[in-house]
Short mmCIF file of C-alpha atoms and ligand atoms in Angstrom, two decimals:
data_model
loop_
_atom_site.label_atom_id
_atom_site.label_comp_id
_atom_site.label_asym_id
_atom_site.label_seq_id
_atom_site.Cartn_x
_atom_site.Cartn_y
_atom_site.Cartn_z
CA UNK A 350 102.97 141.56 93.66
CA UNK A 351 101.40 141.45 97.28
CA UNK A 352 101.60 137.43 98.78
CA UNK A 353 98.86 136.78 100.47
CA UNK A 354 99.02 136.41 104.79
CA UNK A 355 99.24 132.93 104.61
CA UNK A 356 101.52 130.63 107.58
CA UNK A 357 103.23 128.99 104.58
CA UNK A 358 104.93 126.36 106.50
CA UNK A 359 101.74 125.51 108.71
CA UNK A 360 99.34 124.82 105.87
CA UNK A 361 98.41 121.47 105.44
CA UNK A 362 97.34 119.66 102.32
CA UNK A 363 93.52 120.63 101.96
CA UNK A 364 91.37 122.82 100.12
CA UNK A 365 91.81 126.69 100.09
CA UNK A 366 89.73 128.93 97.78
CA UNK A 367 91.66 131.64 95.76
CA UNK A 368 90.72 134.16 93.35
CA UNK A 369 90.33 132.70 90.42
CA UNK A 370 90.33 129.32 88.55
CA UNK A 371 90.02 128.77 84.90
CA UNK A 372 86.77 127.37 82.98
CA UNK A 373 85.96 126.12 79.54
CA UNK A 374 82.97 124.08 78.22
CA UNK A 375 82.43 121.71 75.19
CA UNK A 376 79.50 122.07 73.66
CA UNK A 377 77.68 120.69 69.71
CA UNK A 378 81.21 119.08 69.75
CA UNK A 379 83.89 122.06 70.10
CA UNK A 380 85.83 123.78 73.34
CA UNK A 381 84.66 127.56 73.73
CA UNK A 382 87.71 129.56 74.20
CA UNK A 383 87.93 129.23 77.92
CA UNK A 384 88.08 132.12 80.72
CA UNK A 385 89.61 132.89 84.04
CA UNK A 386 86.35 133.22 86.71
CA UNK A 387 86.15 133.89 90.37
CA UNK A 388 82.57 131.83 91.14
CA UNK A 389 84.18 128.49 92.53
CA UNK A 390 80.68 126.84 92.60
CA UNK A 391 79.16 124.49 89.32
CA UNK A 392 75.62 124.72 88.94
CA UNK A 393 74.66 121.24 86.34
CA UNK A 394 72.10 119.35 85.67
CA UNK A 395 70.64 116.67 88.27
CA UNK A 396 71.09 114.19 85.81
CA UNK A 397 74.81 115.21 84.57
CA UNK A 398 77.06 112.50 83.58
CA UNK A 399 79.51 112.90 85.89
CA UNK A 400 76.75 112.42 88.99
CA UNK A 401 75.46 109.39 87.50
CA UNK A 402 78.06 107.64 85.95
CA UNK A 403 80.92 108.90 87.21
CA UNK A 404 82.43 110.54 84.10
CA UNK A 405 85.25 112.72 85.49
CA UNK A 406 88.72 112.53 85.47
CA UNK A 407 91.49 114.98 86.80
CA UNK A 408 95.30 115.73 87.36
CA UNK A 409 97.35 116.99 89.69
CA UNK A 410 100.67 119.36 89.64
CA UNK A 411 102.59 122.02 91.47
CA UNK A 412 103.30 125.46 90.81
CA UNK A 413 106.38 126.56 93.46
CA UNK A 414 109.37 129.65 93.88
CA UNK A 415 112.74 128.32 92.58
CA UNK A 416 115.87 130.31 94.17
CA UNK A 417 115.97 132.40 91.78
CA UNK A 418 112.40 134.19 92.21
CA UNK A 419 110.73 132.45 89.35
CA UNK A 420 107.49 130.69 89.42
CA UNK A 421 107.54 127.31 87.72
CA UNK A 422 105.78 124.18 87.18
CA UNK A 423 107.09 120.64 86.47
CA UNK A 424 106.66 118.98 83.44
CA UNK A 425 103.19 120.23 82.58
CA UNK A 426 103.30 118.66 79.13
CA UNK A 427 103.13 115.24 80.98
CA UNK A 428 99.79 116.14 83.22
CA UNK A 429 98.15 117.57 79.54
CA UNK A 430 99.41 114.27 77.69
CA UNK A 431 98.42 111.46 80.71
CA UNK A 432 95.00 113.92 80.59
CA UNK A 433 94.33 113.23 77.06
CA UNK A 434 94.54 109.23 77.70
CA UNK A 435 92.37 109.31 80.54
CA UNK A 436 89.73 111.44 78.39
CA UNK A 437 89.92 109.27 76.11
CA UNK A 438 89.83 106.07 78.09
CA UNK A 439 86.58 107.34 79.64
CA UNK A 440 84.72 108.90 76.11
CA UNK A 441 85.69 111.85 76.90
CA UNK A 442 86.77 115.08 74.68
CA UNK A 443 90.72 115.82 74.51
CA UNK A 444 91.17 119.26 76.30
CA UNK A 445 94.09 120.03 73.76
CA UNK A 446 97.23 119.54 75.05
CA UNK A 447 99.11 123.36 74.42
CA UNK A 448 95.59 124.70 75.56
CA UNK A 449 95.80 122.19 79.15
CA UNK A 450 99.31 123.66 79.79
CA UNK A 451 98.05 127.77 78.68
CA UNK A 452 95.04 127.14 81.21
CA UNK A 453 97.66 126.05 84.09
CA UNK A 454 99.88 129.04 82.98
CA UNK A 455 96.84 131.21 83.33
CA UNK A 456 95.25 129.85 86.82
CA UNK A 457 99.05 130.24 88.53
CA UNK A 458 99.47 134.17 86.83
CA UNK A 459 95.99 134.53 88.48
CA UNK A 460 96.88 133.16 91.54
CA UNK A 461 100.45 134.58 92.17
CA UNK A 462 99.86 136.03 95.29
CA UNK A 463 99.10 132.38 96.54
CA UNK A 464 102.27 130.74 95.37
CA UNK A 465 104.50 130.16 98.77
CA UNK A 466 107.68 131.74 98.53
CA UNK A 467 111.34 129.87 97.91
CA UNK A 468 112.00 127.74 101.07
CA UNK A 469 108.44 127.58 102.60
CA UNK A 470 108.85 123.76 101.30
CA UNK A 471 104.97 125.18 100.75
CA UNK A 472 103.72 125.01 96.87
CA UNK A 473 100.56 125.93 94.84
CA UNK A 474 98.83 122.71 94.25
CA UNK A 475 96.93 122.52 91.07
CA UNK A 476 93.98 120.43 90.12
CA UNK A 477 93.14 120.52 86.26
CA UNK A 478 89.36 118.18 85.80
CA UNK A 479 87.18 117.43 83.33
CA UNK A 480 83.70 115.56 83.95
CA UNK A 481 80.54 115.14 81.61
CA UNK A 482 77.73 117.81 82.53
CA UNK A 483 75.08 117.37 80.53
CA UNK A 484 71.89 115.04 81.47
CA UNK A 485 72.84 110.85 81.24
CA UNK A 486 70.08 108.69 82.20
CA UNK A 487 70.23 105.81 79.39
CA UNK A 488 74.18 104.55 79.58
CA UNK A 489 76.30 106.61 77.16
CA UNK A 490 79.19 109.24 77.40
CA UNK A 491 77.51 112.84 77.65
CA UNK A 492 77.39 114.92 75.49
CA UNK A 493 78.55 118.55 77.29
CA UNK A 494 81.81 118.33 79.38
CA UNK A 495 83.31 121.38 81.47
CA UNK A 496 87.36 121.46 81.97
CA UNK A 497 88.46 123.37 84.83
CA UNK A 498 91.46 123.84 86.52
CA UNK A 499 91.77 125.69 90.23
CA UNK A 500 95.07 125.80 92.16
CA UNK A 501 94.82 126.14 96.41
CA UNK A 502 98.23 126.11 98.42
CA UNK A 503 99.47 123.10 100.40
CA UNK A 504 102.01 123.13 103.11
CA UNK A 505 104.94 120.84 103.22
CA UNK A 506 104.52 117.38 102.41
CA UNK A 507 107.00 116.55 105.69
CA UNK A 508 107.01 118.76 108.52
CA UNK A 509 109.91 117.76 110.68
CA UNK A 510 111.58 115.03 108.15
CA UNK A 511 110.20 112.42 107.07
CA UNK A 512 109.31 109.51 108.17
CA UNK A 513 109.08 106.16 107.12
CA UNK A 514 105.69 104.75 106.74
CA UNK A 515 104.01 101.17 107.58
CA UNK A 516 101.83 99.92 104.53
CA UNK A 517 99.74 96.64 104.20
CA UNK A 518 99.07 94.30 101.81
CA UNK A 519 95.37 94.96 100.56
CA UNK A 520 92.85 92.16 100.53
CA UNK A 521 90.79 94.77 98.24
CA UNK A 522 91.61 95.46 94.67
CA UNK A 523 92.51 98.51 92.93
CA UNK A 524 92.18 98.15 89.45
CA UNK A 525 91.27 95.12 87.26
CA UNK A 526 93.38 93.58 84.33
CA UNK A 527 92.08 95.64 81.22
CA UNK A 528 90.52 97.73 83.32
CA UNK A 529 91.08 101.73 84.51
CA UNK A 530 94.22 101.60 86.54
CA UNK A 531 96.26 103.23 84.09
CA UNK A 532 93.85 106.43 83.73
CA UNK A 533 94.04 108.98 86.45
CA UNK A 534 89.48 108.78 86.78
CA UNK A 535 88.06 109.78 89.89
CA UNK A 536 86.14 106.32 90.04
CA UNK A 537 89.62 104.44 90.65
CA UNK A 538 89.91 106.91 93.86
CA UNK A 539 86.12 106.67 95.05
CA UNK A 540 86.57 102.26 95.11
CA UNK A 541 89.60 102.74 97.16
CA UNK A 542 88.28 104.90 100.00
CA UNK A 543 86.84 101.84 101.71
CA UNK A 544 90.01 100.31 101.68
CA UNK A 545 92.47 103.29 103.22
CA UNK A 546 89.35 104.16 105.78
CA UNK A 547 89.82 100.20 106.99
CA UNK A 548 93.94 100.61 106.05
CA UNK A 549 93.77 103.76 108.68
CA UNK A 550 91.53 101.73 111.03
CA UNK A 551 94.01 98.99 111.71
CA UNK A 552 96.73 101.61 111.90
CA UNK A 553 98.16 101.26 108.84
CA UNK A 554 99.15 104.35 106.41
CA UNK A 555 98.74 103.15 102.79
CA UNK A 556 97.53 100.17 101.01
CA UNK A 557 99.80 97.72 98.76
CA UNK A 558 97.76 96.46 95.59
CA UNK A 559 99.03 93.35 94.32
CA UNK A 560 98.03 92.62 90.44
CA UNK A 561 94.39 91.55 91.16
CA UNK A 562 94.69 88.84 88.50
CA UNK A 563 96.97 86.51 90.20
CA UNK A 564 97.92 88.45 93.28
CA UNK A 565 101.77 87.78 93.23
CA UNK A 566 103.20 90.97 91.69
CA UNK A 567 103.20 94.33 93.03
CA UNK A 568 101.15 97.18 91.64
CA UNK A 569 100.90 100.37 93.27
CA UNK A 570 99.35 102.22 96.33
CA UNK A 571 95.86 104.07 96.12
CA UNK A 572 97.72 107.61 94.95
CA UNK A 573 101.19 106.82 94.57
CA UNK A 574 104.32 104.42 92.78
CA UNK A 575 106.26 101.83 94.13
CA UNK A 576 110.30 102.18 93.54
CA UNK A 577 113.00 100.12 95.68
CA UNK A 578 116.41 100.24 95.56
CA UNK A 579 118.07 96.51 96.24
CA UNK A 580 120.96 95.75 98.01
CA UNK A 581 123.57 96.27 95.45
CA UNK A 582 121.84 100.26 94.00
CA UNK A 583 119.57 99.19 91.81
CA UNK A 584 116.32 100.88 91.07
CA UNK A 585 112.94 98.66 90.51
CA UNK A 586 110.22 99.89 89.72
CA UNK A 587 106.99 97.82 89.23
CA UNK A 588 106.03 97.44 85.31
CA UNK A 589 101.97 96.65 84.73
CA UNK A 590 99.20 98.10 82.44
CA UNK A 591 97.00 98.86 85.78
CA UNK A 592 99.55 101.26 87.34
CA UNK A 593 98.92 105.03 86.97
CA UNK A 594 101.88 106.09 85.07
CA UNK A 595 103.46 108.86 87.90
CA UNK A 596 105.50 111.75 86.46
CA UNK A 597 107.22 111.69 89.68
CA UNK A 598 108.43 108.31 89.16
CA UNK A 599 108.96 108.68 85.57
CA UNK A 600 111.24 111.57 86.59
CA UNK A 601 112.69 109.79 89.35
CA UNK A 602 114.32 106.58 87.36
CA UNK A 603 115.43 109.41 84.70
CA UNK A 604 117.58 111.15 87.52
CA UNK A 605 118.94 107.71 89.34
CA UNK A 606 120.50 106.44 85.72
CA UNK A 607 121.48 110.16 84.45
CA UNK A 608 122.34 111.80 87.15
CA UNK A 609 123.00 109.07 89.62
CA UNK A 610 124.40 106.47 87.39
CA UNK A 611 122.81 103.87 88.84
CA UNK A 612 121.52 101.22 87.18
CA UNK A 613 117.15 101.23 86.66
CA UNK A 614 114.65 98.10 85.85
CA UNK A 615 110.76 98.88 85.50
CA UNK A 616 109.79 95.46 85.39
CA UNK A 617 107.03 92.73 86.83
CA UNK A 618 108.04 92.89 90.72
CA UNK A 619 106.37 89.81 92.35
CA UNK A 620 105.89 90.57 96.19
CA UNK A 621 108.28 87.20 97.22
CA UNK A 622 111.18 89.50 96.45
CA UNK A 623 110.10 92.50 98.29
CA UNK A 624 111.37 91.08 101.44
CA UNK A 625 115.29 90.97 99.82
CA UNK A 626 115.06 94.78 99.14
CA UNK A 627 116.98 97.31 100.63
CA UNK A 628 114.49 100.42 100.49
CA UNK A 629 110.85 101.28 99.55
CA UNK A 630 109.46 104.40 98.42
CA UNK A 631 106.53 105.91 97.32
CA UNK A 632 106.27 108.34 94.66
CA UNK A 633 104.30 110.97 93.30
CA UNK A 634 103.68 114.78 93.02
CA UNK A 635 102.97 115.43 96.90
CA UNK A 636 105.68 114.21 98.53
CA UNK A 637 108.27 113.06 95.80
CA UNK A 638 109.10 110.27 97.79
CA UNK A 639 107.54 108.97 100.70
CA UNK A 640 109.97 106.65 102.39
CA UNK A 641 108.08 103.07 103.75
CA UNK A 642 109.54 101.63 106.22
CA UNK A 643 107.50 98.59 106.78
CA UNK A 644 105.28 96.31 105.18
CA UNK A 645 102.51 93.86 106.91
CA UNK A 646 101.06 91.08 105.24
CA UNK A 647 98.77 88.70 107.07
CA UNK A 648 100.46 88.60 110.42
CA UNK A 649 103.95 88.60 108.17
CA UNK A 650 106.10 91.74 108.59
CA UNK A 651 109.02 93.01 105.94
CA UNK A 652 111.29 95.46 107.71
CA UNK A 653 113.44 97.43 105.32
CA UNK A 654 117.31 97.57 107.06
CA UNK A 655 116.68 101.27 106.62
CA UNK A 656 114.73 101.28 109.19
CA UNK A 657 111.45 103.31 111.02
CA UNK A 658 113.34 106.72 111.71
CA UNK A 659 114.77 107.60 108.83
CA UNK A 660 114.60 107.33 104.62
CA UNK A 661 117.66 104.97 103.21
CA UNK A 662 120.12 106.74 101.83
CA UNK A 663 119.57 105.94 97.92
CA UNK A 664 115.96 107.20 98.59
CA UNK A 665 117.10 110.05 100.03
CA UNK A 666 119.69 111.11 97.05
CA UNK A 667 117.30 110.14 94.84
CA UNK A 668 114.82 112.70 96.56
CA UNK A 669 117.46 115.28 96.74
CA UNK A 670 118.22 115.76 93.69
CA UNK A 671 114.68 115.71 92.17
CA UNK A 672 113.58 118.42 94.66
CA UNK A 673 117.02 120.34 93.42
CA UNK A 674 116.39 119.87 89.94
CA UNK A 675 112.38 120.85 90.74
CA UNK A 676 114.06 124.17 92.70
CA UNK A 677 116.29 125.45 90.25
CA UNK A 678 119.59 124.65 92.66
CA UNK A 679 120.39 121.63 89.65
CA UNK A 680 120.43 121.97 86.20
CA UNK A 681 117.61 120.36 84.62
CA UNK A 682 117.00 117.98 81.83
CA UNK A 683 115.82 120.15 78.72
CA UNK A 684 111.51 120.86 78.86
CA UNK A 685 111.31 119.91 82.69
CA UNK A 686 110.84 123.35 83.92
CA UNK A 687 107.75 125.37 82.39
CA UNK A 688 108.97 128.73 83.51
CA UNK A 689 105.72 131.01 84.52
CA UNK A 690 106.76 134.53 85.72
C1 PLP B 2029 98.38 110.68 90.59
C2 PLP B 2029 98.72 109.28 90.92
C3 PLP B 2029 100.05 108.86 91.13
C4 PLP B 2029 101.21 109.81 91.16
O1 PLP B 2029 101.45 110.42 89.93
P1 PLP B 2029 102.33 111.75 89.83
O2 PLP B 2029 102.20 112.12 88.39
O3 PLP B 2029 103.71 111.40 90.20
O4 PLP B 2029 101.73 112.74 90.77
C5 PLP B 2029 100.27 107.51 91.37
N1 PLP B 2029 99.26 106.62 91.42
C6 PLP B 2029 97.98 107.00 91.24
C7 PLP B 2029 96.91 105.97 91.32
C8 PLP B 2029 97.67 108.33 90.98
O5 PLP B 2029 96.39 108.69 90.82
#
């Protein structure tokens, strides 16, 4: 197969059309049986759900080139299980789980020629969604949902290394006790773009949600997990009901205690011990672990002792050997890979 002329390691993380992306639609209360497509527009009703009430959730994986030549994808099973909870969270249908992970299979064979090649550091990003289509005006769940999933290549999460970032402490919540937090729903993302537009503004790159109930423990960033390592190797990672359960992460605390041997906690992290940690990190699908350096909270600032230039070292082995396991160059645990072509 032909790759497409694409400057692998120059693309950046937005949107690229490619040939084809794969739809199915729930109708009188059953999934048809779902179909590859090349028209990337959605014509719906005015009145859909989705525009109205913002019924829509979505997911978010990679499909990349291991060493070997294969094309692969990283714990699928994970995306089509976190998927169903959302769904259901929101009244939503459950796109069935074997089905999400044939329709990801399906929209990557489709879209081979788009998948960067081993190295690049490039990957096929894919975006499986689900929102209600059918006319809402009185409040209620609709009735006719479409599930889609199309995949567009992204560039390297770093180019050039990476380096650490400089976060603040939010004075805007993300997600309320009993609330949506946990779900990965677009309207969690469209309340927070007020506060990384003003985060951005004032020169910071991320937010840091405290628990909005008592504002003393640590929750998460707008997209992505919090994990520290303290000063004697130990892994944190913050426990709450409000935090978006990340694969990466998930993944991550799985390699630092089997593969690492170091010793992992996901428990309540209140922010007065932040400052006594050794390194911060941010984690999810884009850029495993995005290393933050600092952290500014009213006119306080927490500097990590690993510093502004470069990721601490536990961060960085940690980071390692995910992306080795992820490329084929580790062994991985059993079910981790979903092997494509
Ligand atoms: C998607 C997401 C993450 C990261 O999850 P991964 O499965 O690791 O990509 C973290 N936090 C939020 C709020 C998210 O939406």
């Amino acid at each position: 197969m032909e790759k497409k002329n694409i400057d692998w390691s120059n693309l950046g993380f937005g949107y690229m059309k490619t040939d084809l992306r794969y739809v199915s639609n729930y109708k009188n209360g059953t999934w048809d049986e779902g179909t590859l497509t090349g028209e990337d527009t959605i014509t719906i009703s005015e009145c859909a759900g989705v525009l109205q009430y913002a019924q829509t959730i979505f997911e978010g994986l990679k499909a990349y080139t291991t060493k070997d030549g294969h094309i692969v994808t990283f714990r699928p099973d994970l995306n089509a299980a976190r998927m169903a909870d959302s769904a259901k969270r929101l009244e939503m249908p459950v796109f069935p789980e074997e089905r999400f992970v044939e329709a990801v299979v399906k929209t990557v064979e489709a879209n081979a020629a788009y998948v960067p090649p081993f190295g690049s550091g490039a990957s096929l990003y894919l975006r499986p969604y689900m929102f209600g289509s059918s006319p809402v005006i009185g409040v209620k769940p609709a009735e006719e949902y479409q599930f889609r999933v199309f995949a567009t290549p992204v560039g390297p999460y770093f180019k050039g290394g990476a380096k650490p970032i400089t976060i603040r402490v939010s004075d805007f919540d993300r997600a309320a006790p009993n609330g949506t937090g946990h779900i990965k729903a677009g309207l969690n993302y469209a309340m927070s773009l007020h506060a990384i537009v003003s985060a951005h503004e004032e020169g910071f790159d991320e937010n840091m949600y405290l628990d909005s109930k008592t504002r003393t423990k640590v929750e998460e960033t707008g997209g992505a997990n919090f994990l520290f390592v303290t000063k004697d190797n130990k892994i944190v990672t913050p426990k709450s009901d409000s935090i978006l359960p990340s694969i990466t992460r998930r993944s991550l605390m799985h390699v630092a205690k089997e593969y690492l041997g170091l010793e992992v906690e996901e428990r309540e992290v209140f922010f007065d011990e932040v400052k006594d940690f050794a390194e911060c990190g941010l984690c999810g699908t884009a850029a495993v672990i995005s290393p933050v350096g600092k952290i500014y909270d009213h006119g306080k600032e927490i500097c990590f002792p690993s510093g502004m230039e470069q990721m601490g070292p536990i961060t960085q082995k940690l980071r390692e050997t995910l992306t080795g396991i992820q490329m084929g160059e580790i062994e991985a645990p059993e079910g981790w890979i979903k092997v494509i072509k």
